[in-house]
Short mmCIF file of C-alpha atoms in Angstrom, two decimals:
data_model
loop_
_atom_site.label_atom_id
_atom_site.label_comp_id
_atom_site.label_asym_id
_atom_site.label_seq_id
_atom_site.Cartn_x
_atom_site.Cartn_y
_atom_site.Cartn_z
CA UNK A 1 14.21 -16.63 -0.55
CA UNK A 2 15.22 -13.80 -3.23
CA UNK A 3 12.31 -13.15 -5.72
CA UNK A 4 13.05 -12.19 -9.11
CA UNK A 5 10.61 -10.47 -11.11
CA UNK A 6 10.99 -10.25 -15.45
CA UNK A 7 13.65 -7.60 -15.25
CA UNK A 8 15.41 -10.28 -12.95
CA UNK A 9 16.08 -7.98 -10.22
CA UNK A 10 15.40 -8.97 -6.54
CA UNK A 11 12.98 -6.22 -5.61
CA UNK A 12 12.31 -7.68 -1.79
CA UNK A 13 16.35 -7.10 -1.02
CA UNK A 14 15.62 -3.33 -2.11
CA UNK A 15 12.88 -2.62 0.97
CA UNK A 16 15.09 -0.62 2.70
CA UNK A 17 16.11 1.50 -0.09
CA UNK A 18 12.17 2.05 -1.57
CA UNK A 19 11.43 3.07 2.20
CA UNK A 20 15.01 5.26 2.27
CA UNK A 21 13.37 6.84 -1.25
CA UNK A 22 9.50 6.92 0.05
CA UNK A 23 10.68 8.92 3.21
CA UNK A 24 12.33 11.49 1.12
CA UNK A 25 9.42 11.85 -1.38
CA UNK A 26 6.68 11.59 0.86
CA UNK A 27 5.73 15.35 1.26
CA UNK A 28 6.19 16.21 -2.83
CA UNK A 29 4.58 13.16 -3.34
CA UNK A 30 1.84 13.60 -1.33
CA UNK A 31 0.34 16.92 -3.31
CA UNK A 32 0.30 14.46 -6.19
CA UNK A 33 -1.86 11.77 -4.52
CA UNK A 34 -4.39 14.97 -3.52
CA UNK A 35 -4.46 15.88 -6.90
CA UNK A 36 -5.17 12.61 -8.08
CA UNK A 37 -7.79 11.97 -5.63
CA UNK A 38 -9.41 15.25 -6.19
CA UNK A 39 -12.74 14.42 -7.62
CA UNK A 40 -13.20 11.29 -7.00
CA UNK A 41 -16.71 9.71 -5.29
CA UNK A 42 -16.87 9.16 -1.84
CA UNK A 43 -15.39 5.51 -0.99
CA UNK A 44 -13.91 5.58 -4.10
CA UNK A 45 -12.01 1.56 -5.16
CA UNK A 46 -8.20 2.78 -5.49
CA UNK A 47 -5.97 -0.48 -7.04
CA UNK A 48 -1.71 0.19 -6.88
CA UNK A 49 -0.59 -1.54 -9.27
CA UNK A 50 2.64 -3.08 -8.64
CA UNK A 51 2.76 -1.27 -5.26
CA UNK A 52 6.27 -2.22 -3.68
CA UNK A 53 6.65 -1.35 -0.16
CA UNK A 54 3.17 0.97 -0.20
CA UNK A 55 4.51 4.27 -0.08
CA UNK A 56 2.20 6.18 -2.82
CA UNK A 57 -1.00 3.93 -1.10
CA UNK A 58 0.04 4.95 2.49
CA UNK A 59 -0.25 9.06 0.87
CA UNK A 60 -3.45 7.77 -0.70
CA UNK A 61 -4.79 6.90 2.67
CA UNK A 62 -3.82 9.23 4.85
CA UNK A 63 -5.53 12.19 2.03
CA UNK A 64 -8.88 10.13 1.93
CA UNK A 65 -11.30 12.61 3.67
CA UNK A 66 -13.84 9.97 4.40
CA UNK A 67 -15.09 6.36 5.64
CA UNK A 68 -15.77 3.46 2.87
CA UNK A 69 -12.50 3.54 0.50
CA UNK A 70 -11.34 -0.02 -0.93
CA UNK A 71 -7.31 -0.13 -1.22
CA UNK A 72 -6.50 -2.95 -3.20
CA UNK A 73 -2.50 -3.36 -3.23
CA UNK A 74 -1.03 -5.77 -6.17
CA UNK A 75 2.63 -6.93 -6.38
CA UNK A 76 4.32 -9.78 -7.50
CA UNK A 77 6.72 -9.80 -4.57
CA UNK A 78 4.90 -11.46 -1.79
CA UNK A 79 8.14 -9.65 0.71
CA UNK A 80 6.97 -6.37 -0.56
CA UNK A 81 2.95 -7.36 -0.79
CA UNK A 82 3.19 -8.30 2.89
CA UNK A 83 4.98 -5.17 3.80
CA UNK A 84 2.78 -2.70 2.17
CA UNK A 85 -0.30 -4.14 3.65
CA UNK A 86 0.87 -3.47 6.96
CA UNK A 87 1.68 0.24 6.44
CA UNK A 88 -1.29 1.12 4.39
CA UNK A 89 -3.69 -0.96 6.87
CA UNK A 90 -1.74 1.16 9.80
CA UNK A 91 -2.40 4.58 7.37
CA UNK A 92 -6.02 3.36 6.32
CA UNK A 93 -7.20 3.09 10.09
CA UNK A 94 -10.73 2.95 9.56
CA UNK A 95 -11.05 5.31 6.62
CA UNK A 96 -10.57 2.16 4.01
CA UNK A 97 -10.28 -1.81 3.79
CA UNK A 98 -6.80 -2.38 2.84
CA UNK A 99 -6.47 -5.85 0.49
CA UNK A 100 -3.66 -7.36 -1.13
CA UNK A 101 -3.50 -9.24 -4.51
CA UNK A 102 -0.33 -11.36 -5.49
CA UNK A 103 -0.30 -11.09 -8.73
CA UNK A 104 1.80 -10.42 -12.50
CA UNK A 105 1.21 -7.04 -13.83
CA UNK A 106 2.07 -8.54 -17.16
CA UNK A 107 -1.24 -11.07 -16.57
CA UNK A 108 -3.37 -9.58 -19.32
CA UNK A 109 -6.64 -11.60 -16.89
CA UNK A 110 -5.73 -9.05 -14.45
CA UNK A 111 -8.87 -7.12 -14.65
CA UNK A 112 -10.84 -10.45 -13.74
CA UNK A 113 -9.05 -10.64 -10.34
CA UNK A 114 -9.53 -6.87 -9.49
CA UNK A 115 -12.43 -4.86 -8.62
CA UNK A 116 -13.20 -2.47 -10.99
CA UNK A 117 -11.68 0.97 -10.00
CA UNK A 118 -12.03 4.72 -9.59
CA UNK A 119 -8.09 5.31 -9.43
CA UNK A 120 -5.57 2.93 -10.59
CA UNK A 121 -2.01 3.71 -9.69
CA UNK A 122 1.26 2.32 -11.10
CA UNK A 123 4.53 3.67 -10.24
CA UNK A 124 8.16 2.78 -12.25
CA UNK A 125 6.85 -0.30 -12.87
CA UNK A 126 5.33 -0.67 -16.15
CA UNK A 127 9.07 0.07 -17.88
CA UNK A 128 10.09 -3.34 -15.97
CA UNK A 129 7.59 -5.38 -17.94
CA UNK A 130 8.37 -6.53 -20.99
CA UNK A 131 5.30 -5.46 -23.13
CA UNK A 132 5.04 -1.94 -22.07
CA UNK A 133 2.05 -0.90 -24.23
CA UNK A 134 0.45 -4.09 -23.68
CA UNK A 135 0.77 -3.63 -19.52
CA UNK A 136 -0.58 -0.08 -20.05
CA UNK A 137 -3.89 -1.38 -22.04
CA UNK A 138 -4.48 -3.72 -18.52
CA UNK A 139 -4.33 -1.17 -16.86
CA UNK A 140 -7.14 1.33 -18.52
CA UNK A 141 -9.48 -2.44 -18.32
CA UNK A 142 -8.89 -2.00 -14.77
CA UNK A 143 -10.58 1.36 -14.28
CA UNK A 144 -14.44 1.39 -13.75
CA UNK A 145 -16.04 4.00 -17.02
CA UNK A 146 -14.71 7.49 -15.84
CA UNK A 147 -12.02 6.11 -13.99
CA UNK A 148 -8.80 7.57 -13.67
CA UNK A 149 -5.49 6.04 -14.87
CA UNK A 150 -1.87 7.20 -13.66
CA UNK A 151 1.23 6.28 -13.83
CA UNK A 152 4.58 7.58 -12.80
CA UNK A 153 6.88 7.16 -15.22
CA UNK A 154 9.69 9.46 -16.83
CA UNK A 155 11.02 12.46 -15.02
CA UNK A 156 14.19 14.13 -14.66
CA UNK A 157 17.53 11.60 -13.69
CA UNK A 158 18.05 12.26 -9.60
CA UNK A 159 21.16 14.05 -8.54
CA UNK A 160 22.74 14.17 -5.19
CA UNK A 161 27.03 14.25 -5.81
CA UNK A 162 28.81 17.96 -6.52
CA UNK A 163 30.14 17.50 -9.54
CA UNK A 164 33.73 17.81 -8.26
CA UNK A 165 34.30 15.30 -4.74
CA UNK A 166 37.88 16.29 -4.23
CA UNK A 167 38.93 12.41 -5.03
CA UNK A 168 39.01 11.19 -8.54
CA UNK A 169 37.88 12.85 -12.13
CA UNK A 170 34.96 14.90 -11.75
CA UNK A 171 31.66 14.17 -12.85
CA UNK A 172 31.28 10.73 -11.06
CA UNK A 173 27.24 10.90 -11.16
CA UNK A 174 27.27 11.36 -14.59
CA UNK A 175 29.03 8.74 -15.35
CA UNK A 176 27.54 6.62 -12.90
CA UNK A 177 24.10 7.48 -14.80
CA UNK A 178 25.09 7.20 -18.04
CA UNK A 179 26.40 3.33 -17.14
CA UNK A 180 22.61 2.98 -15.28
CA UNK A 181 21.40 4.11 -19.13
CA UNK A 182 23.34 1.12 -21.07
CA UNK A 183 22.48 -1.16 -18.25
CA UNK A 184 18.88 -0.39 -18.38
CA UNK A 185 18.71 -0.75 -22.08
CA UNK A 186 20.47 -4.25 -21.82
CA UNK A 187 18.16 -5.29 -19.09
CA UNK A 188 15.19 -4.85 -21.27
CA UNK A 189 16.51 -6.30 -24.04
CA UNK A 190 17.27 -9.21 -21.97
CA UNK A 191 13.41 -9.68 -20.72
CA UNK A 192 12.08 -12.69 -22.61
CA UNK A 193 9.35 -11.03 -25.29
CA UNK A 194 10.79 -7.36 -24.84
CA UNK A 195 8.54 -5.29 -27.48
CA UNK A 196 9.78 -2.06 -28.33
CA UNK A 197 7.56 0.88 -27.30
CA UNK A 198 9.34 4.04 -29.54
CA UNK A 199 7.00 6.87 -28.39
CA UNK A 200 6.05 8.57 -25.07
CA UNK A 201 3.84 7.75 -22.36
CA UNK A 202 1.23 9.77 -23.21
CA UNK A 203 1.02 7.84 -26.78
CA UNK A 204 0.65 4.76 -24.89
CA UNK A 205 -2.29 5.78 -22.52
CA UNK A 206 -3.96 7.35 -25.69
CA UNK A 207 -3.54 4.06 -27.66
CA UNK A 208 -5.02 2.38 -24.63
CA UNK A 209 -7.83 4.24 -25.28
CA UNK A 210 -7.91 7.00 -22.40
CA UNK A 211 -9.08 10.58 -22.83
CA UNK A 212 -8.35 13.54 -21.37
CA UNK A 213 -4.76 12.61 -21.16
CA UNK A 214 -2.00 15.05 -19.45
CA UNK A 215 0.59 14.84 -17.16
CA UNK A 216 2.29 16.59 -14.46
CA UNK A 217 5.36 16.83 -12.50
CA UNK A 218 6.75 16.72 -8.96
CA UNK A 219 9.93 18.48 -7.98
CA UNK A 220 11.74 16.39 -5.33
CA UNK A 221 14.44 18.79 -4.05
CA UNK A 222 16.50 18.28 -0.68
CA UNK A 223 19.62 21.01 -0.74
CA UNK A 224 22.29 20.14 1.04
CA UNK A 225 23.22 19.39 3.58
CA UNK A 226 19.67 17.66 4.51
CA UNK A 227 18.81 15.14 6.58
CA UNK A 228 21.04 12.58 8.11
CA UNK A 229 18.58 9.96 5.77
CA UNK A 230 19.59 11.81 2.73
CA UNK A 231 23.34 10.81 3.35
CA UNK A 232 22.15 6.95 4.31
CA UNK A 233 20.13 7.06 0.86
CA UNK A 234 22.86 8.66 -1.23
CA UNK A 235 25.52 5.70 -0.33
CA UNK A 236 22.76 2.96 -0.79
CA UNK A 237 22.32 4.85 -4.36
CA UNK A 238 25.55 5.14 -5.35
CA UNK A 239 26.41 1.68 -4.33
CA UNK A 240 23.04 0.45 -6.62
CA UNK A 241 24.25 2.70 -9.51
CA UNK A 242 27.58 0.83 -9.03
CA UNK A 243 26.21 -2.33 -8.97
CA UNK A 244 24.47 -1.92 -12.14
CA UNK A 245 27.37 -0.10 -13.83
CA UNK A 246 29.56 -3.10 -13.55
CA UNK A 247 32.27 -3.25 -16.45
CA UNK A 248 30.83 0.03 -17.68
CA UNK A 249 32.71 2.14 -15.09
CA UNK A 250 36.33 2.26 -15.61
CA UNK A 251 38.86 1.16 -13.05
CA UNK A 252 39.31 4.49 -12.00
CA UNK A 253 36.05 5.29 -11.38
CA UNK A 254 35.63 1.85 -9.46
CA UNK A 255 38.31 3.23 -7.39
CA UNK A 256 37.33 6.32 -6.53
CA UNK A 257 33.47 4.94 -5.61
CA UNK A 258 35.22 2.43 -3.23
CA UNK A 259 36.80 5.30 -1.31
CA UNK A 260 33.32 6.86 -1.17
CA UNK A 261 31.92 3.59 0.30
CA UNK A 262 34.49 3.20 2.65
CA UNK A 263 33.37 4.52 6.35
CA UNK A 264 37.25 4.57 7.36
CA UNK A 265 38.55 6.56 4.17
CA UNK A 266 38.49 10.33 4.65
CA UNK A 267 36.36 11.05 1.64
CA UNK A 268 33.63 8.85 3.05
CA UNK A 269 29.88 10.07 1.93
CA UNK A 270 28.12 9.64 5.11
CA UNK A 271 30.82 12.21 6.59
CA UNK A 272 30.20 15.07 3.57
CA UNK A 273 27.79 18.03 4.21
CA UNK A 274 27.03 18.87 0.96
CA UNK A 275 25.07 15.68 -0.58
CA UNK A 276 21.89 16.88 -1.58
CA UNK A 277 18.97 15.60 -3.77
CA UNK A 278 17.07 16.85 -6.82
CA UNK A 279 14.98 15.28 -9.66
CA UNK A 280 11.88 15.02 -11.05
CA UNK A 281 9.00 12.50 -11.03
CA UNK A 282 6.31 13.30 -14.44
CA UNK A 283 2.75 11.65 -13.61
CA UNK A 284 0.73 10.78 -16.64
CA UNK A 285 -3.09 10.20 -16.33
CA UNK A 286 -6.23 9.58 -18.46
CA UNK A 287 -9.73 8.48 -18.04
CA UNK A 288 -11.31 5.50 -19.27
CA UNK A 289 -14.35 6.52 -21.38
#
């Protein structure tokens, strides 16, 4: 049964695609969750907010360097819920109790169904909600005093086409990401009770009342001509950008995507050897006081 969250997309149909995207993060990724657990007391309570397939908790996991951690995964997909639990519990061994919370991260009585925490995590999710300051105020209630709050959010747009394919006008993925842009500003608009939020991330965590807020970034680069995954992940990307693009992308540009898509046409993407993969993922974090 598809399950639609507010931004009305069917995140449990995307599983292979988050894993496809986890795989190819993992090791960039993974410096960030030992920064973020640097610190922290032994056994510390770690809550992933909006956790999708797991990826960021299975990191989380594997970096704990003792016993007697609580992993407490929360989604409102019961697909992806079920599927993170068994990949964290499988990372976790016996290093943490892995539990799983089916919940809204736009509940503002959260906090009451959590345990208070020494990390909370929430990746790309809180832009999906449609109170984004709001969701970002739950989530500093959910952190014990001294806690640390982080979410990924922001960055720099992925790339993975040369800007020139030898078929059609070039500068495809730019197009394709400017459509993604209009379509993401019409899908939040869309969200019943959209608020506004015109100022950055680290405004919001400051207005939730963190200190000590900063942020850093992770480079996630994968030259060409990569990994056979990296072609499998570019064609389920550019067929999601083109999804999303819909009218947006002229006929032309529909065209010249189909031939891309098309394992029998000789300017297939899963045949090229010079897809690669580079963007930017910006963490933001404070402390509850």
């Amino acid at each position: 049964m598809a399950v639609h969250t507010h931004d009305d997309i069917d995140w449990g149909d995307r599983l292979r695609s988050l894993r496809m995207a986890e795989a190819l993060d993992a090791e960039p990724t993974r410096v960030a969750a030992r920064r973020l657990l640097d610190g922290m007391p032994e056994g510390p309570t770690i809550v992933d907010v909006g956790c999708g397939a797991g990826g960021m908790s299975v990191l989380f996991a594997e970096e704990l360097t003792a016993a007697g951690a609580r992993i407490v995964l929360v989604d409102a997909t019961e697909h992806l819920l079920a599927e993170a639990h068994r990949v964290v519990s499988a990372a976790a061994g016996d290093k943490a109790t892995v539990e799983t919370v089916h919940a809204d991260v736009a509940d503002g009585g959260l906090p009451a169904k959590l345990p208070p925490a020494d990390l909370v995590w929430a990746s790309r999710v809180v832009h999906h909600l449609p109170d984004q300051q709001a969701a970002i105020d739950t989530l500093a209630r959910l952190a014990r005093p001294g806690g640390l709050v982080a979410i990924s959010e922001g960055g720099l747009d992925f790339n993975c086409l040369p800007w020139d394919l030898g078929i059609g006008r070039p500068g495809l993925e730019g197009r394709l990401l400017a459509a993604r842009g209009e379509w993401f500003a019409g899908m939040r608009a869309g969200i019943p009770g959209s608020v506004s939020m015109p100022y950055g991330w680290n405004i919001a965590l400051q207005r939730a009342g963190l200190e000590d807020v900063d942020s850093f970034g992770v480079l996630i680069h994968h030259p060409a001509p990569g990994p056979e995954l990296l072609r499998e992940f570019v064609i389920e990307r550019v067929t999601w950008l083109t999804g999303v693009a819909g009218d947006l992308l002229g006929d032309d540009d529909r065209e010249t995507v189909a031939a891309l898509l098309d394992p029998a046409s000789s300017a297939f993407l899963g045949a090229r050897q010079d897809l690669f993969l580079q963007g930017a993922k910006t963490i933001h974090c404070g402390r509850r006081p």
